[in-house]
Amino acid sequence: MKDGRTHTGYKAEHVIDLESEVILSATVYTGTEGDSQTLLASVLTAQTHLEQSGSS
């Protein structure tokens, strides 16, 4: 902020299966990270969760 304080911002990102509408991954990132920086991590986490559940 102009007076030197930091305004903390966060963004929630989730990955869902469009057929079943099951949430595969949900993560909270800092507001300074753009979508292009977090997309791969979210997709890989969702893929890992699918493999662990035996649904892949």
XYZ file of C-alpha atoms in Angstrom:
56
model
C 0.000 0.000 0.000
C 1.087 3.599 -0.325
C 1.954 3.909 3.353
C 4.250 0.865 3.277
C 1.831 -1.697 4.675
C 1.266 -4.941 2.815
C -2.214 -5.950 1.768
C -2.307 -9.735 1.857
C -4.246 -11.311 -0.965
C -5.034 -14.904 -1.759
C -6.742 -16.774 -4.552
C -8.489 -20.108 -4.368
C -8.038 -22.454 -7.294
C -9.855 -25.720 -7.847
C -9.964 -28.487 -10.442
C -13.182 -30.435 -10.990
C -14.249 -33.345 -13.158
C -16.894 -31.937 -15.468
C -18.741 -35.257 -15.846
C -19.133 -36.166 -12.189
C -18.640 -32.661 -10.739
C -16.194 -34.110 -8.191
C -13.585 -31.704 -6.823
C -10.194 -33.208 -7.646
C -7.978 -30.505 -6.180
C -8.421 -27.316 -4.173
C -5.520 -25.043 -3.281
C -5.067 -21.519 -1.948
C -2.247 -19.514 -3.517
C -0.906 -16.079 -2.736
C -2.441 -13.290 -4.741
C 0.893 -12.496 -6.377
C 0.954 -15.766 -8.331
C -0.754 -15.637 -11.694
C -2.918 -18.372 -13.199
C -0.159 -19.335 -15.616
C 2.174 -19.966 -12.656
C -0.239 -22.172 -10.695
C -2.076 -24.082 -13.433
C 0.438 -26.894 -13.856
C 0.709 -27.552 -10.106
C -3.084 -27.711 -9.759
C -3.496 -30.094 -12.690
C -0.673 -32.363 -11.455
C -2.227 -32.455 -7.974
C -5.599 -33.401 -9.465
C -3.959 -36.130 -11.554
C -2.193 -37.503 -8.460
C -5.483 -37.580 -6.549
C -7.157 -39.477 -9.400
C -4.337 -42.039 -9.481
C -4.439 -42.482 -5.695
C -8.172 -43.109 -5.800
C -7.822 -45.698 -8.550
C -10.066 -43.717 -10.896
C -7.559 -42.789 -13.587
